[in-house]
Tab-separated table of N, CA, C and O in Angstrom:
chain	number	residue	atom	x	y	z
A	217	UNK	N	28.063	7.590	108.335
A	217	UNK	CA	27.789	8.921	108.843
A	217	UNK	C	26.327	9.013	109.250
A	217	UNK	O	25.507	8.245	108.797
A	218	UNK	N	26.025	10.005	110.117
A	218	UNK	CA	24.634	10.142	110.498
A	218	UNK	C	24.192	11.595	110.447
A	218	UNK	O	24.980	12.505	110.490
A	219	UNK	N	22.886	11.762	110.322
A	219	UNK	CA	22.278	13.075	110.196
A	219	UNK	C	20.855	12.956	110.721
A	219	UNK	O	20.227	11.917	110.602
A	220	UNK	N	20.343	14.026	111.305
A	220	UNK	CA	18.961	14.010	111.796
A	220	UNK	C	18.024	14.352	110.649
A	220	UNK	O	18.259	15.289	109.896
A	221	UNK	N	16.951	13.552	110.519
A	221	UNK	CA	15.958	13.875	109.497
A	221	UNK	C	14.981	14.895	110.064
A	221	UNK	O	15.139	15.366	111.182
A	222	UNK	N	13.964	15.255	109.303
A	222	UNK	CA	13.028	16.297	109.742
A	222	UNK	C	12.264	15.897	111.000
A	222	UNK	O	11.777	16.755	111.722
A	223	UNK	N	12.182	14.602	111.295
A	223	UNK	CA	11.516	14.137	112.499
A	223	UNK	C	12.445	14.051	113.699
A	223	UNK	O	12.069	13.609	114.767
A	224	UNK	N	13.712	14.469	113.524
A	224	UNK	CA	14.670	14.458	114.606
A	224	UNK	C	15.361	13.124	114.820
A	224	UNK	O	16.114	12.954	115.758
A	225	UNK	N	15.115	12.150	113.942
A	225	UNK	CA	15.749	10.842	114.078
A	225	UNK	C	17.098	10.849	113.361
A	225	UNK	O	17.245	11.451	112.299
A	226	UNK	N	18.070	10.174	113.924
A	226	UNK	CA	19.387	10.092	113.296
A	226	UNK	C	19.382	9.024	112.206
A	226	UNK	O	18.979	7.893	112.444
A	227	UNK	N	19.819	9.420	111.026
A	227	UNK	CA	19.900	8.515	109.888
A	227	UNK	C	21.370	8.266	109.594
A	227	UNK	O	22.149	9.199	109.486
A	228	UNK	N	21.743	6.995	109.476
A	228	UNK	CA	23.126	6.648	109.142
A	228	UNK	C	23.159	6.052	107.739
A	228	UNK	O	22.138	5.583	107.231
A	229	UNK	N	24.345	6.089	107.125
A	229	UNK	CA	24.477	5.478	105.806
A	229	UNK	C	25.886	4.933	105.624
A	229	UNK	O	26.814	5.339	106.320
A	230	UNK	N	26.012	4.013	104.695
A	230	UNK	CA	27.325	3.471	104.355
A	230	UNK	C	27.601	3.671	102.870
A	230	UNK	O	28.199	2.834	102.209
A	231	UNK	N	27.186	4.819	102.365
A	231	UNK	CA	27.332	5.124	100.950
A	231	UNK	C	28.792	5.110	100.513
A	231	UNK	O	29.124	4.586	99.444
A	232	UNK	N	29.670	5.648	101.325
A	232	UNK	CA	31.099	5.670	100.974
A	232	UNK	C	31.635	4.244	100.799
A	232	UNK	O	32.396	3.959	99.874
A	233	UNK	N	31.221	3.338	101.683
A	233	UNK	CA	31.654	1.937	101.594
A	233	UNK	C	31.133	1.308	100.304
A	233	UNK	O	31.873	0.618	99.586
A	234	UNK	N	29.870	1.552	100.008
A	234	UNK	CA	29.285	0.992	98.789
A	234	UNK	C	30.004	1.517	97.548
A	234	UNK	O	30.256	0.760	96.602
A	235	UNK	N	30.360	2.784	97.548
A	235	UNK	CA	31.115	3.350	96.425
A	235	UNK	C	32.477	2.675	96.289
A	235	UNK	O	32.923	2.367	95.185
A	236	UNK	N	33.134	2.467	97.421
A	236	UNK	CA	34.456	1.849	97.416
A	236	UNK	C	34.385	0.422	96.862
A	236	UNK	O	35.270	-0.001	96.103
A	237	UNK	N	33.344	-0.306	97.218
A	237	UNK	CA	33.173	-1.671	96.720
A	237	UNK	C	33.062	-1.665	95.196
A	237	UNK	O	33.648	-2.507	94.513
A	238	UNK	N	32.328	-0.694	94.658
A	238	UNK	CA	32.167	-0.595	93.203
A	238	UNK	C	33.309	0.173	92.540
A	238	UNK	O	33.358	0.261	91.314
A	239	UNK	N	34.189	0.745	93.375
A	239	UNK	CA	35.333	1.498	92.874
A	239	UNK	C	34.898	2.652	91.966
A	239	UNK	O	35.396	2.796	90.840
A	240	UNK	N	33.949	3.458	92.464
A	240	UNK	CA	33.494	4.622	91.713
A	240	UNK	C	33.678	5.873	92.554
A	240	UNK	O	33.682	5.827	93.782
A	241	UNK	N	33.817	6.995	91.881
A	241	UNK	CA	33.989	8.270	92.564
A	241	UNK	C	32.633	8.883	92.897
A	241	UNK	O	31.595	8.453	92.381
A	242	UNK	N	32.677	9.911	93.726
A	242	UNK	CA	31.447	10.658	94.014
A	242	UNK	C	30.879	11.224	92.731
A	242	UNK	O	29.665	11.201	92.516
A	243	UNK	N	31.738	11.742	91.867
A	243	UNK	CA	31.277	12.330	90.607
A	243	UNK	C	30.614	11.296	89.713
A	243	UNK	O	29.553	11.557	89.127
A	244	UNK	N	31.197	10.120	89.625
A	244	UNK	CA	30.600	9.070	88.798
A	244	UNK	C	29.221	8.680	89.311
A	244	UNK	O	28.276	8.524	88.527
A	245	UNK	N	29.086	8.537	90.626
A	245	UNK	CA	27.787	8.199	91.210
A	245	UNK	C	26.799	9.333	90.976
A	245	UNK	O	25.651	9.105	90.593
A	246	UNK	N	27.243	10.552	91.187
A	246	UNK	CA	26.376	11.712	90.991
A	246	UNK	C	25.845	11.768	89.561
A	246	UNK	O	24.653	12.020	89.336
A	247	UNK	N	26.722	11.530	88.605
A	247	UNK	CA	26.297	11.553	87.203
A	247	UNK	C	25.280	10.459	86.912
A	247	UNK	O	24.302	10.687	86.191
A	248	UNK	N	25.480	9.278	87.472
A	248	UNK	CA	24.524	8.175	87.281
A	248	UNK	C	23.148	8.528	87.848
A	248	UNK	O	22.126	8.161	87.286
A	249	UNK	N	23.152	9.227	88.983
A	249	UNK	CA	21.900	9.543	89.672
A	249	UNK	C	21.329	10.901	89.270
A	249	UNK	O	20.254	11.278	89.727
A	250	UNK	N	22.096	11.639	88.460
A	250	UNK	CA	21.679	12.967	87.991
A	250	UNK	C	21.510	13.956	89.137
A	250	UNK	O	20.524	14.683	89.236
A	251	UNK	N	22.503	13.931	90.034
A	251	UNK	CA	22.585	14.914	91.121
A	251	UNK	C	24.004	15.482	91.109
A	251	UNK	O	24.850	15.033	90.342
A	252	UNK	N	24.260	16.454	91.952
A	252	UNK	CA	25.603	17.023	92.003
A	252	UNK	C	26.535	16.170	92.866
A	252	UNK	O	26.082	15.411	93.727
A	253	UNK	N	27.822	16.305	92.603
A	253	UNK	CA	28.809	15.630	93.436
A	253	UNK	C	28.700	16.112	94.869
A	253	UNK	O	28.881	15.361	95.821
A	254	UNK	N	28.354	17.399	95.047
A	254	UNK	CA	28.202	17.958	96.383
A	254	UNK	C	27.067	17.277	97.150
A	254	UNK	O	27.149	17.113	98.366
A	255	UNK	N	26.030	16.871	96.443
A	255	UNK	CA	24.929	16.142	97.097
A	255	UNK	C	25.421	14.804	97.631
A	255	UNK	O	25.136	14.444	98.781
A	256	UNK	N	26.172	14.079	96.821
A	256	UNK	CA	26.714	12.792	97.265
A	256	UNK	C	27.646	13.005	98.451
A	256	UNK	O	27.582	12.271	99.450
A	257	UNK	N	28.487	14.021	98.372
A	257	UNK	CA	29.404	14.331	99.470
A	257	UNK	C	28.636	14.639	100.756
A	257	UNK	O	28.979	14.133	101.827
A	258	UNK	N	27.598	15.454	100.663
A	258	UNK	CA	26.814	15.826	101.842
A	258	UNK	C	26.112	14.610	102.454
A	258	UNK	O	26.035	14.481	103.678
A	259	UNK	N	25.623	13.710	101.620
A	259	UNK	CA	24.993	12.485	102.133
A	259	UNK	C	26.031	11.647	102.867
A	259	UNK	O	25.791	11.190	103.998
A	260	UNK	N	27.195	11.468	102.255
A	260	UNK	CA	28.245	10.656	102.880
A	260	UNK	C	28.709	11.246	104.203
A	260	UNK	O	29.014	10.508	105.141
A	261	UNK	N	28.781	12.565	104.290
A	261	UNK	CA	29.234	13.219	105.511
A	261	UNK	C	28.144	13.318	106.582
A	261	UNK	O	28.400	13.758	107.694
A	262	UNK	N	26.929	12.899	106.228
A	262	UNK	CA	25.831	12.963	107.187
A	262	UNK	C	25.260	14.349	107.356
A	262	UNK	O	24.567	14.626	108.329
A	263	UNK	N	25.506	15.230	106.390
A	263	UNK	CA	24.995	16.601	106.451
A	263	UNK	C	23.645	16.727	105.764
A	263	UNK	O	22.970	17.735	105.905
A	264	UNK	N	23.265	15.714	105.004
A	264	UNK	CA	22.036	15.774	104.214
A	264	UNK	C	21.400	14.393	104.175
A	264	UNK	O	22.077	13.397	103.904
A	265	UNK	N	20.107	14.352	104.460
A	265	UNK	CA	19.338	13.112	104.331
A	265	UNK	C	18.629	13.178	102.984
A	265	UNK	O	17.861	14.109	102.739
A	266	UNK	N	18.890	12.232	102.097
A	266	UNK	CA	18.282	12.310	100.768
A	266	UNK	C	16.772	12.108	100.810
A	266	UNK	O	16.238	11.505	101.736
A	267	UNK	N	16.126	12.607	99.782
A	267	UNK	CA	14.691	12.370	99.639
A	267	UNK	C	14.448	10.874	99.486
A	267	UNK	O	15.372	10.102	99.171
A	268	UNK	N	13.229	10.478	99.675
A	268	UNK	CA	12.879	9.067	99.497
A	268	UNK	C	13.209	8.622	98.083
A	268	UNK	O	13.783	7.545	97.880
A	269	UNK	N	12.898	9.456	97.105
A	269	UNK	CA	13.162	9.115	95.714
A	269	UNK	C	14.660	8.910	95.475
A	269	UNK	O	15.067	7.912	94.867
A	270	UNK	N	15.486	9.820	95.961
A	270	UNK	CA	16.924	9.695	95.761
A	270	UNK	C	17.475	8.474	96.514
A	270	UNK	O	18.311	7.742	95.986
A	271	UNK	N	17.006	8.235	97.715
A	271	UNK	CA	17.460	7.068	98.481
A	271	UNK	C	17.126	5.774	97.733
A	271	UNK	O	17.941	4.851	97.676
A	272	UNK	N	15.946	5.716	97.143
A	272	UNK	CA	15.549	4.529	96.375
A	272	UNK	C	16.405	4.371	95.124
A	272	UNK	O	16.785	3.253	94.761
A	273	UNK	N	16.732	5.483	94.469
A	273	UNK	CA	17.602	5.424	93.290
A	273	UNK	C	18.998	4.923	93.671
A	273	UNK	O	19.612	4.140	92.934
A	274	UNK	N	19.489	5.377	94.815
A	274	UNK	CA	20.796	4.919	95.290
A	274	UNK	C	20.762	3.422	95.549
A	274	UNK	O	21.656	2.681	95.137
A	275	UNK	N	19.731	2.956	96.239
A	275	UNK	CA	19.599	1.523	96.529
A	275	UNK	C	19.511	0.713	95.241
A	275	UNK	O	20.141	-0.341	95.117
A	276	UNK	N	18.760	1.199	94.274
A	276	UNK	CA	18.642	0.493	92.994
A	276	UNK	C	19.991	0.448	92.280
A	276	UNK	O	20.375	-0.582	91.733
A	277	UNK	N	20.720	1.555	92.300
A	277	UNK	CA	22.022	1.597	91.642
A	277	UNK	C	22.965	0.530	92.214
A	277	UNK	O	23.653	-0.157	91.471
A	278	UNK	N	22.982	0.415	93.535
A	278	UNK	CA	23.868	-0.555	94.178
A	278	UNK	C	23.247	-1.954	94.254
A	278	UNK	O	23.875	-2.887	94.750
A	279	UNK	N	22.015	-2.094	93.783
A	279	UNK	CA	21.292	-3.362	93.794
A	279	UNK	C	21.252	-3.976	95.189
A	279	UNK	O	21.535	-5.155	95.390
A	280	UNK	N	20.882	-3.126	96.145
A	280	UNK	CA	20.784	-3.558	97.537
A	280	UNK	C	19.495	-3.007	98.127
A	280	UNK	O	19.003	-1.968	97.699
A	281	UNK	N	18.960	-3.678	99.142
A	281	UNK	CA	17.794	-3.119	99.832
A	281	UNK	C	18.161	-1.775	100.471
A	281	UNK	O	19.302	-1.579	100.912
A	282	UNK	N	17.226	-0.891	100.515
A	282	UNK	CA	17.430	0.437	101.084
A	282	UNK	C	18.045	0.367	102.476
A	282	UNK	O	18.950	1.135	102.821
A	283	UNK	N	17.585	-0.604	103.273
A	283	UNK	CA	18.043	-0.737	104.659
A	283	UNK	C	19.509	-1.145	104.774
A	283	UNK	O	20.093	-1.017	105.837
A	284	UNK	N	20.097	-1.643	103.701
A	284	UNK	CA	21.515	-1.981	103.732
A	284	UNK	C	22.397	-0.759	103.496
A	284	UNK	O	23.596	-0.806	103.740
A	285	UNK	N	21.796	0.327	103.023
A	285	UNK	CA	22.547	1.553	102.772
A	285	UNK	C	22.189	2.634	103.780
A	285	UNK	O	23.061	3.328	104.293
A	286	UNK	N	20.914	2.756	104.086
A	286	UNK	CA	20.440	3.769	105.043
A	286	UNK	C	19.724	3.093	106.198
A	286	UNK	O	19.006	2.118	106.001
A	287	UNK	N	19.897	3.637	107.396
A	287	UNK	CA	19.193	3.080	108.550
A	287	UNK	C	19.023	4.149	109.623
A	287	UNK	O	19.749	5.145	109.649
A	288	UNK	N	18.050	3.913	110.487
A	288	UNK	CA	17.871	4.781	111.650
A	288	UNK	C	18.820	4.316	112.730
A	288	UNK	O	19.101	3.119	112.861
A	289	UNK	N	19.308	5.244	113.522
A	289	UNK	CA	20.175	4.872	114.638
A	289	UNK	C	19.410	3.968	115.583
A	289	UNK	O	18.185	4.078	115.714
A	290	UNK	N	20.105	3.039	116.252
A	290	UNK	CA	19.443	2.068	117.127
A	290	UNK	C	18.525	2.695	118.170
A	290	UNK	O	17.488	2.145	118.482
A	291	UNK	N	18.906	3.849	118.708
A	291	UNK	CA	18.078	4.455	119.760
A	291	UNK	C	16.792	5.062	119.220
A	291	UNK	O	15.907	5.418	119.967
A	292	UNK	N	16.668	5.169	117.892
A	292	UNK	CA	15.473	5.743	117.290
A	292	UNK	C	14.569	4.613	116.918
A	292	UNK	O	13.723	4.407	116.372
């Protein structure tokens, strides 16, 4: 999914895919990261770009570089 950040750039993510690989629910991920399930849902749907801190926590949880989960659209 993609969403425009405050600078107008489109940010995409594959959070749903990463969750599926680990076979965890939005609620389980939210509890691990200490955010709401709605936050995880909004990120997956591209309605919300997470803060740098939250994005780093997500990357650490999945043990992947940030760029493997979040990226700028090619045209940006």
